Each structure stands twice: as structure tokens, then as C-alpha cells.
Short mmCIF file of C-alpha atoms (C1' of nucleotides) in Angstrom, two decimals:
data_model
loop_
_atom_site.label_atom_id
_atom_site.label_comp_id
_atom_site.label_asym_id
_atom_site.label_seq_id
_atom_site.Cartn_x
_atom_site.Cartn_y
_atom_site.Cartn_z
CA MET A 93 8.91 -8.63 -40.26
CA LYS A 94 11.45 -8.99 -37.46
CA LYS A 95 14.04 -9.78 -40.05
CA LEU A 96 13.56 -6.47 -41.80
CA VAL A 97 14.38 -4.67 -38.59
CA SER A 98 17.54 -6.60 -37.86
CA VAL A 99 18.75 -6.23 -41.42
CA ALA A 100 18.20 -2.49 -41.11
CA LEU A 101 19.98 -2.33 -37.76
CA GLU A 102 22.85 -4.25 -39.23
CA LYS A 103 23.15 -1.74 -41.99
CA LEU A 104 23.07 1.14 -39.53
CA LYS A 105 25.96 -0.38 -37.64
CA LYS A 106 27.88 -0.91 -40.82
CA GLU A 107 27.43 2.76 -41.69
CA GLY A 108 28.75 3.85 -38.33
CA LEU A 109 25.41 4.91 -36.89
CA ARG A 110 24.53 3.94 -33.36
CA ILE A 111 21.72 1.65 -32.37
CA THR A 112 19.32 3.09 -29.84
CA GLU A 113 15.93 2.11 -28.47
CA GLN A 114 14.38 4.98 -30.38
CA ARG A 115 15.79 3.85 -33.69
CA ARG A 116 14.80 0.29 -33.08
CA ALA A 117 11.25 1.44 -32.31
CA ILE A 118 11.01 3.55 -35.43
CA LEU A 119 12.28 0.77 -37.64
CA THR A 120 9.86 -1.66 -36.01
CA VAL A 121 6.96 0.60 -36.92
CA LEU A 122 8.11 0.96 -40.49
CA ALA A 123 8.54 -2.79 -40.76
CA SER A 124 5.05 -3.41 -39.43
CA VAL A 125 3.20 -1.21 -41.88
CA ASP A 126 2.99 -1.87 -45.58
CA GLN A 127 2.76 1.70 -46.68
CA PRO A 128 5.09 4.66 -46.66
CA LYS A 129 4.59 6.87 -43.62
CA SER A 130 5.49 10.45 -42.84
CA ALA A 131 7.58 11.30 -39.81
CA GLU A 132 4.49 12.43 -37.91
CA GLU A 133 2.52 9.33 -38.80
CA THR A 134 5.36 7.09 -37.77
CA PHE A 135 5.65 8.99 -34.53
CA ALA A 136 1.92 8.60 -33.89
CA ILE A 137 2.14 4.81 -34.24
CA LEU A 138 5.14 4.56 -31.94
CA PRO A 139 4.42 3.22 -28.44
CA GLU A 140 3.86 6.06 -25.98
CA ASP A 141 7.10 7.85 -25.07
CA SER A 142 9.28 5.86 -27.42
CA CYS A 143 10.92 9.05 -28.49
CA ASP A 144 10.40 12.68 -29.34
CA LEU A 145 8.85 13.73 -32.64
CA VAL A 146 12.04 15.57 -33.44
CA THR A 147 13.99 12.38 -32.99
CA ALA A 148 11.69 10.65 -35.46
CA TYR A 149 12.49 13.34 -38.01
CA ARG A 150 16.19 13.11 -37.36
CA CYS A 151 16.34 9.35 -37.44
CA LEU A 152 14.36 9.05 -40.64
CA GLU A 153 16.65 11.59 -42.23
CA GLN A 154 19.67 9.56 -41.15
CA PHE A 155 18.10 6.32 -42.28
CA GLU A 156 17.53 7.77 -45.69
CA LYS A 157 21.08 9.05 -45.88
CA VAL A 158 22.50 5.57 -45.42
CA GLY A 159 19.90 3.91 -47.59
CA VAL A 160 18.02 2.03 -44.90
CA VAL A 161 14.73 3.61 -45.95
CA GLU A 162 13.49 5.10 -49.21
CA ARG A 163 11.90 8.49 -49.36
CA GLY A 164 8.86 9.47 -51.35
CA VAL A 165 6.63 12.50 -51.53
CA ARG A 166 2.88 12.73 -51.13
CA GLU A 167 0.77 14.60 -53.62
CA ASN A 168 0.76 17.50 -51.17
CA GLY A 169 4.50 17.51 -50.65
CA THR A 170 4.74 15.63 -47.36
CA LYS A 171 7.80 13.45 -47.17
CA VAL A 172 7.18 9.77 -46.55
CA TYR A 173 9.53 6.93 -45.73
CA CYS A 174 9.43 3.17 -46.03
CA LEU A 175 11.72 0.24 -45.47
CA GLY A 176 12.94 -1.31 -48.67
CA HIS A 177 10.53 -4.23 -48.14
CA GLY A 178 13.64 -6.20 -48.84
CA HIS A 179 13.14 -5.59 -52.51
CA GLY A 180 14.93 -2.32 -53.03
CA HIS A 181 13.58 0.45 -55.14
CA HIS A 182 9.89 0.58 -55.99
CA HIS A 183 6.95 2.94 -56.09
CA HIS A 184 3.47 3.28 -54.67
CA LEU A 185 -0.07 3.87 -55.76
CA THR A 186 -1.92 5.75 -53.06
CA CYS A 187 -5.60 6.49 -52.61
CA ARG A 188 -6.24 10.17 -52.18
CA SER A 189 -9.00 9.74 -49.63
CA CYS A 190 -8.27 6.69 -47.51
CA GLY A 191 -4.54 6.41 -47.99
CA ARG A 192 -4.66 2.77 -49.05
CA THR A 193 -1.40 1.94 -50.74
CA GLU A 194 -0.45 -0.59 -53.37
CA ARG A 195 3.02 -1.37 -54.42
CA ILE A 196 4.04 -0.72 -58.00
CA ASP A 197 7.13 -2.33 -59.41
CA LEU A 198 6.99 -0.34 -62.59
CA CYS A 199 9.96 1.99 -62.72
CA MET A 200 12.05 3.53 -65.40
CA GLY A 201 15.04 4.30 -63.28
CA THR A 202 17.45 2.93 -65.85
CA GLU A 203 16.07 5.03 -68.69
CA LEU A 204 16.02 8.12 -66.50
CA ASP A 205 19.62 7.50 -65.53
CA ALA A 206 20.58 7.28 -69.16
CA VAL A 207 18.80 10.49 -70.11
CA ALA A 208 20.19 12.36 -67.14
CA LYS A 209 23.70 11.18 -67.86
CA SER A 210 23.37 12.29 -71.45
CA PHE A 211 22.91 15.77 -70.01
CA GLY A 212 26.03 15.25 -67.92
CA PHE A 213 24.14 14.91 -64.64
CA THR A 214 25.51 12.63 -61.94
CA GLU A 215 24.10 11.12 -58.76
CA VAL A 216 20.75 10.81 -60.39
CA THR A 217 17.75 10.00 -58.22
CA HIS A 218 14.07 10.24 -58.83
CA VAL A 219 10.85 10.53 -56.94
CA MET A 220 7.63 9.16 -58.30
CA GLU A 221 4.26 8.78 -56.67
CA VAL A 222 1.00 7.71 -58.22
CA PHE A 223 -2.35 8.85 -56.86
CA GLY A 224 -5.93 7.93 -57.52
CA ASN A 225 -9.26 7.16 -55.92
CA CYS A 226 -9.50 3.57 -54.83
CA PRO A 227 -12.60 1.45 -55.57
CA THR A 228 -13.94 1.52 -52.02
CA CYS A 229 -13.66 5.28 -51.85
CA VAL A 230 -15.46 6.19 -55.03
CA MET B 79 5.96 33.17 -75.41
CA LYS B 80 3.14 35.65 -75.66
CA LYS B 81 1.07 32.97 -77.30
CA LEU B 82 1.36 30.70 -74.29
CA VAL B 83 -0.17 33.38 -72.11
CA SER B 84 -3.11 34.08 -74.35
CA VAL B 85 -3.83 30.41 -74.80
CA ALA B 86 -3.84 30.06 -71.02
CA LEU B 87 -6.10 33.07 -70.57
CA GLU B 88 -8.44 31.67 -73.14
CA LYS B 89 -8.65 28.47 -71.22
CA LEU B 90 -9.33 30.32 -67.99
CA LYS B 91 -12.23 32.12 -69.59
CA LYS B 92 -13.58 28.87 -70.97
CA GLU B 93 -13.49 27.41 -67.48
CA GLY B 94 -15.43 30.31 -66.04
CA LEU B 95 -12.50 31.91 -64.22
CA ARG B 96 -12.03 35.65 -64.47
CA ILE B 97 -9.11 37.35 -66.06
CA THR B 98 -7.32 39.83 -63.85
CA GLU B 99 -4.08 41.76 -64.03
CA GLN B 100 -2.66 39.52 -61.32
CA ARG B 101 -3.40 36.35 -63.21
CA ARG B 102 -2.04 37.75 -66.40
CA ALA B 103 1.16 38.71 -64.59
CA ILE B 104 1.57 35.29 -63.04
CA LEU B 105 1.02 33.52 -66.32
CA THR B 106 3.47 35.85 -68.02
CA VAL B 107 6.14 34.89 -65.53
CA LEU B 108 5.49 31.20 -65.96
CA ALA B 109 5.61 31.61 -69.72
CA SER B 110 8.91 33.46 -69.57
CA VAL B 111 10.79 30.88 -67.56
CA ASP B 112 11.66 27.44 -68.78
CA GLN B 113 11.59 25.70 -65.47
CA PRO B 114 8.91 24.87 -62.96
CA LYS B 115 8.64 27.47 -60.21
CA SER B 116 7.17 27.40 -56.75
CA ALA B 117 4.56 29.94 -55.73
CA GLU B 118 7.13 31.93 -53.80
CA GLU B 119 9.61 31.92 -56.64
CA THR B 120 6.98 33.00 -59.11
CA PHE B 121 5.97 35.75 -56.74
CA ALA B 122 9.58 36.90 -56.43
CA ILE B 123 9.93 37.27 -60.19
CA LEU B 124 6.68 39.19 -60.52
CA PRO B 125 7.06 42.94 -61.12
CA GLU B 126 6.86 44.83 -57.85
CA ASP B 127 3.34 44.99 -56.43
CA SER B 128 1.82 42.85 -59.13
CA CYS B 129 -0.09 41.00 -56.47
CA ASP B 130 0.06 39.54 -53.02
CA LEU B 131 1.91 36.30 -52.32
CA VAL B 132 -1.35 34.78 -51.17
CA THR B 133 -2.88 35.60 -54.52
CA ALA B 134 -0.06 33.80 -56.26
CA TYR B 135 -0.82 30.72 -54.21
CA ARG B 136 -4.51 30.94 -54.91
CA CYS B 137 -4.12 31.56 -58.59
CA LEU B 138 -1.69 28.73 -59.13
CA GLU B 139 -4.05 26.45 -57.30
CA GLN B 140 -6.89 27.53 -59.56
CA PHE B 141 -4.74 27.22 -62.64
CA GLU B 142 -3.89 23.70 -61.75
CA LYS B 143 -7.50 22.84 -61.09
CA VAL B 144 -8.50 23.78 -64.62
CA GLY B 145 -5.40 22.31 -66.19
CA VAL B 146 -3.69 25.51 -67.24
CA VAL B 147 -0.53 24.57 -65.38
CA GLU B 148 0.97 21.27 -64.29
CA ARG B 149 2.12 20.67 -60.78
CA GLY B 150 5.28 18.92 -59.71
CA VAL B 151 7.11 18.44 -56.44
CA ARG B 152 10.70 19.24 -55.57
CA GLU B 153 12.93 16.75 -53.86
CA ASN B 154 12.16 18.54 -50.59
CA GLY B 155 8.40 18.59 -51.09
CA THR B 156 7.91 22.12 -52.38
CA LYS B 157 5.15 22.35 -54.95
CA VAL B 158 6.14 23.75 -58.31
CA TYR B 159 4.11 24.79 -61.29
CA CYS B 160 4.74 25.23 -64.98
CA LEU B 161 2.81 26.05 -68.11
CA GLY B 162 2.36 23.07 -70.35
CA HIS B 163 4.97 24.50 -72.72
CA GLY B 164 2.27 23.80 -75.22
CA HIS B 165 3.29 20.18 -75.19
CA GLY B 166 1.23 18.80 -72.40
CA HIS B 167 2.53 16.41 -69.82
CA HIS B 168 6.27 16.02 -69.29
CA HIS B 169 8.84 15.84 -66.54
CA HIS B 170 12.00 17.59 -65.43
CA LEU B 171 15.56 16.85 -64.53
CA THR B 172 16.74 19.33 -61.95
CA CYS B 173 20.20 20.09 -60.63
CA ARG B 174 20.32 19.87 -56.85
CA SER B 175 22.69 22.76 -56.40
CA CYS B 176 22.03 25.34 -59.11
CA GLY B 177 18.48 24.47 -60.02
CA ARG B 178 19.21 24.16 -63.73
CA THR B 179 16.36 22.28 -65.32
CA GLU B 180 16.13 20.12 -68.39
CA ARG B 181 12.97 18.81 -69.85
CA ILE B 182 12.42 15.08 -70.01
CA ASP B 183 9.82 13.64 -72.28
CA LEU B 184 10.20 10.18 -70.88
CA CYS B 185 7.01 9.23 -69.07
CA MET B 186 5.18 6.05 -68.36
CA GLY B 187 1.82 7.60 -67.67
CA THR B 188 0.02 5.09 -69.82
CA GLU B 189 1.54 2.10 -68.09
CA LEU B 190 0.87 3.61 -64.68
CA ASP B 191 -2.72 4.25 -65.64
CA ALA B 192 -3.10 0.65 -66.66
CA VAL B 193 -1.62 -0.70 -63.44
CA ALA B 194 -3.66 1.66 -61.29
CA LYS B 195 -6.86 0.77 -63.09
CA SER B 196 -6.13 -2.91 -62.62
CA PHE B 197 -6.34 -2.14 -58.90
CA GLY B 198 -9.63 -0.36 -59.50
CA PHE B 199 -8.23 3.12 -58.95
CA THR B 200 -9.68 6.03 -60.89
CA GLU B 201 -8.58 9.60 -61.59
CA VAL B 202 -5.01 8.46 -61.66
CA THR B 203 -2.29 11.08 -61.63
CA HIS B 204 1.39 10.87 -60.95
CA VAL B 205 4.22 13.05 -59.86
CA MET B 206 7.75 12.38 -60.97
CA GLU B 207 10.85 14.45 -60.56
CA VAL B 208 14.42 13.56 -61.40
CA PHE B 209 17.35 15.08 -59.55
CA GLY B 210 21.07 15.07 -60.04
CA ASN B 211 24.20 17.19 -60.01
CA CYS B 212 24.71 19.00 -63.28
CA PRO B 213 28.12 19.07 -65.01
CA THR B 214 28.89 22.68 -64.12
CA CYS B 215 28.14 22.08 -60.45
CA VAL B 216 30.29 19.02 -59.88
"C1'" DA C 11 35.48 9.21 -22.07
"C1'" DT C 12 33.77 11.12 -26.07
"C1'" DG C 13 31.12 12.15 -29.55
"C1'" DA C 14 26.78 10.50 -31.65
"C1'" DG C 15 22.09 10.79 -30.29
"C1'" DT C 16 18.17 12.75 -27.67
"C1'" DG C 17 14.59 15.93 -25.63
"C1'" DC C 18 12.67 20.34 -25.17
"C1'" DA C 19 11.78 24.83 -26.75
"C1'" DA C 20 11.72 27.81 -30.28
"C1'" DA C 21 12.43 29.17 -35.00
"C1'" DT C 22 11.42 28.44 -40.12
"C1'" DA C 23 9.43 27.48 -44.60
"C1'" DG C 24 5.61 26.77 -47.20
"C1'" DT C 25 0.93 27.08 -47.51
"C1'" DT C 26 -3.95 27.85 -46.08
"C1'" DT C 27 -7.92 30.41 -44.13
"C1'" DG C 28 -11.16 34.35 -42.63
"C1'" DC C 29 -13.03 38.42 -43.76
"C1'" DA C 30 -13.93 42.92 -45.67
"C1'" DA C 31 -13.20 45.54 -49.75
"C1'" DG C 32 -12.45 45.67 -54.96
"C1'" DC C 33 -13.04 44.58 -59.65
"C1'" DT C 34 -14.79 41.59 -63.65
"C1'" DG C 35 -18.29 39.96 -66.65
"C1'" DC D 40 -24.48 44.58 -59.36
"C1'" DA D 41 -23.56 39.71 -58.01
"C1'" DG D 42 -20.09 37.20 -56.85
"C1'" DC D 43 -15.47 35.88 -58.19
"C1'" DT D 44 -10.92 37.89 -56.65
"C1'" DT D 45 -7.79 40.18 -53.96
"C1'" DG D 46 -5.14 41.99 -49.87
"C1'" DC D 47 -3.90 41.79 -45.22
"C1'" DA D 48 -3.46 39.47 -41.00
"C1'" DA D 49 -3.25 35.42 -38.75
"C1'" DA D 50 -3.40 30.51 -38.27
"C1'" DC D 51 -1.35 26.12 -39.58
"C1'" DT D 52 1.40 22.07 -40.93
"C1'" DA D 53 5.56 20.00 -41.75
"C1'" DT D 54 10.16 20.33 -40.71
"C1'" DT D 55 14.54 22.28 -38.85
"C1'" DT D 56 17.77 24.24 -35.47
"C1'" DG D 57 20.16 25.44 -30.88
"C1'" DC D 58 21.64 23.73 -26.79
"C1'" DA D 59 22.46 21.16 -22.75
"C1'" DC D 60 22.20 16.49 -21.32
"C1'" DT D 61 22.58 11.37 -21.98
"C1'" DC D 62 23.94 7.05 -23.61
"C1'" DA D 63 26.16 3.68 -27.00
"C1'" DT D 64 30.55 2.23 -28.22
#
DNA sequence: ATGAGTGCAAATAGTTTGCAAGCTG
DNA sequence: CAGCTTGCAAACTATTTGCACTCAT
């Protein structure tokens, strides 16, 4: 998991962003969990006084901008972020009641790109989240 | 377009929901636009004093619960709703700057269902939105 | 030293809730 | 006429912004 953090930090540097204790802490949290987290959740896991909640929001936004983290959306609209798990783009299956998350590699990014481009759209991105009730929560 | 509204009203009745002027107005708006709208946007299009913004929120929530409308999420997390266009489940390609929306029939709901069920998840739903910059906005 | 990054306070956007009054079936 | 619906006010959650100060480079 340590590696994920240093790779991320490396990328930050490459993109001209500065490396601070706060950013290192946030990335460490994201690397230690296996599910996408919202800014507030990430903040809650952070060691006491690592940084301000606002900083968490700002950092995550920056991280996303340079591609260090991927952003998803919860069923209720909350934005969530996760490190690329070293495997780039992927999606998640999340339990509505307990939040348990499984990784899904299924993705039709290529097809979507093609369709979007046929409409003349550029810089195509997509958000996809799958929700359900997991076996232990039924 | 009129037909869409009456079909929807019919469904409401079948589900035990009451038919009011407010609901009719909201459905009429959704039927008249070809893109998913948020509660606030829908409210803004509504003829003056059709109903309260809160009512729009509540109605859309009810509509979704009984399957009269489908819910999606914008890139920024805003919830959006649209009538089924009479063709059930589908997705959208939305321009980030002007909001222009194209319908996409591409969907891997079946595959997602299968994967989710293999994890033991039930009541599987998914949210997918595609974003890009449309040709006239470049 | 200089501008990116941070903390704190306060403002926003979007949405939800409580409650009394109104209207539908 | 019972109870689903609505309107209004107010609370809330998630997120953003302004500004002075600090720290990484």
C-alpha cells in the first residue's frame, strides 16, 4: 500500500503540485481503504488534526484534476474518490445499507467513447456506479 | 407528448398515488423536454405558481419510487429525472458547457446484474452518465 | 522570496423535514 | 371524511469561497 502513495506523490510532483503533510495523509488514507470514500469520510479517517476538512475537499479536487484519484458518485449524489488501485479505470458495486464495496472491471468506456464521438463530443468521460443490497444485509 | 403524461398518470393511479394539478404539471414539463432535469430545473420551467419547489422534490421522489421516472446523476452529483420516453431504461450523453443532451441506448445492465448477483447482491440498480464537450461548444 | 497550499469563518447549492391546512378518492 | 398532498419555514448535508497566513520549492 505504501507504494500506491509514493506513486501518487510522484505524479503530483510531475504535475507541478506541491507535496505537503496533509496531502500525504489524505493519500495514505485512500491507499489504506479498498473502497471509494467521500471527502468527509476521508477526513474522518485522517489522524486527528492532520488537516482541515476544507483542505480535504481541495486536495481531492486537485488530485482528481491531475488524475491521481478517480471520482465516482454515490446513489444519493455524494462525490467519492479512490486511488487507481494501480489498475486505472474501474467501477464499484456498493451495498446500499452497509457500504460494502466490490470492484467491478466491467466497463464500456470504449463503446461510449465511440458513440459520443459520433455525436461530435470530445473529452468524453463517464460516471457509473452500481448499487444493491449485499447478502449479509438482506 | 400528451400520451406520455397520461400513461404516467395512469401508472400513478395504479400505484395508489393521487393525481393532483401539481403532479400533472410536473409530468407535463418532463414530457415536454428531451433531457433529464433536476428538481430545481423542473420547478423553474413550471408555469408560475404551479406548485412549491418542495412539492417538486417530493413528487419526483414519489415518481421515482413507483417507476414513473428514472433517476440519473450529473457529473457534479445533482439528481436528475426523466420520463421513460416510453422506451424504458437508457442513458444520456451531456455537454459539460451547454447542457445539450443526446440519448444513448448503450447499456450493460444485464451484465452488471449478473456480476452483482454473483456477489450475492440483490435489487441491483446502476447509475451511468456520460459527459463531454459538444461540437458547438468547443 | 514567492506563489501554491492551508485554516477558519462564512456563504452556497441542493435537498429534506415538521407541521398545519387543503384537496382527492 | 380519512388521509394523502401541499405550502411555508426551517433545518441539514455536502461543498465552495474569501482572506490572511504559512510553508514547499
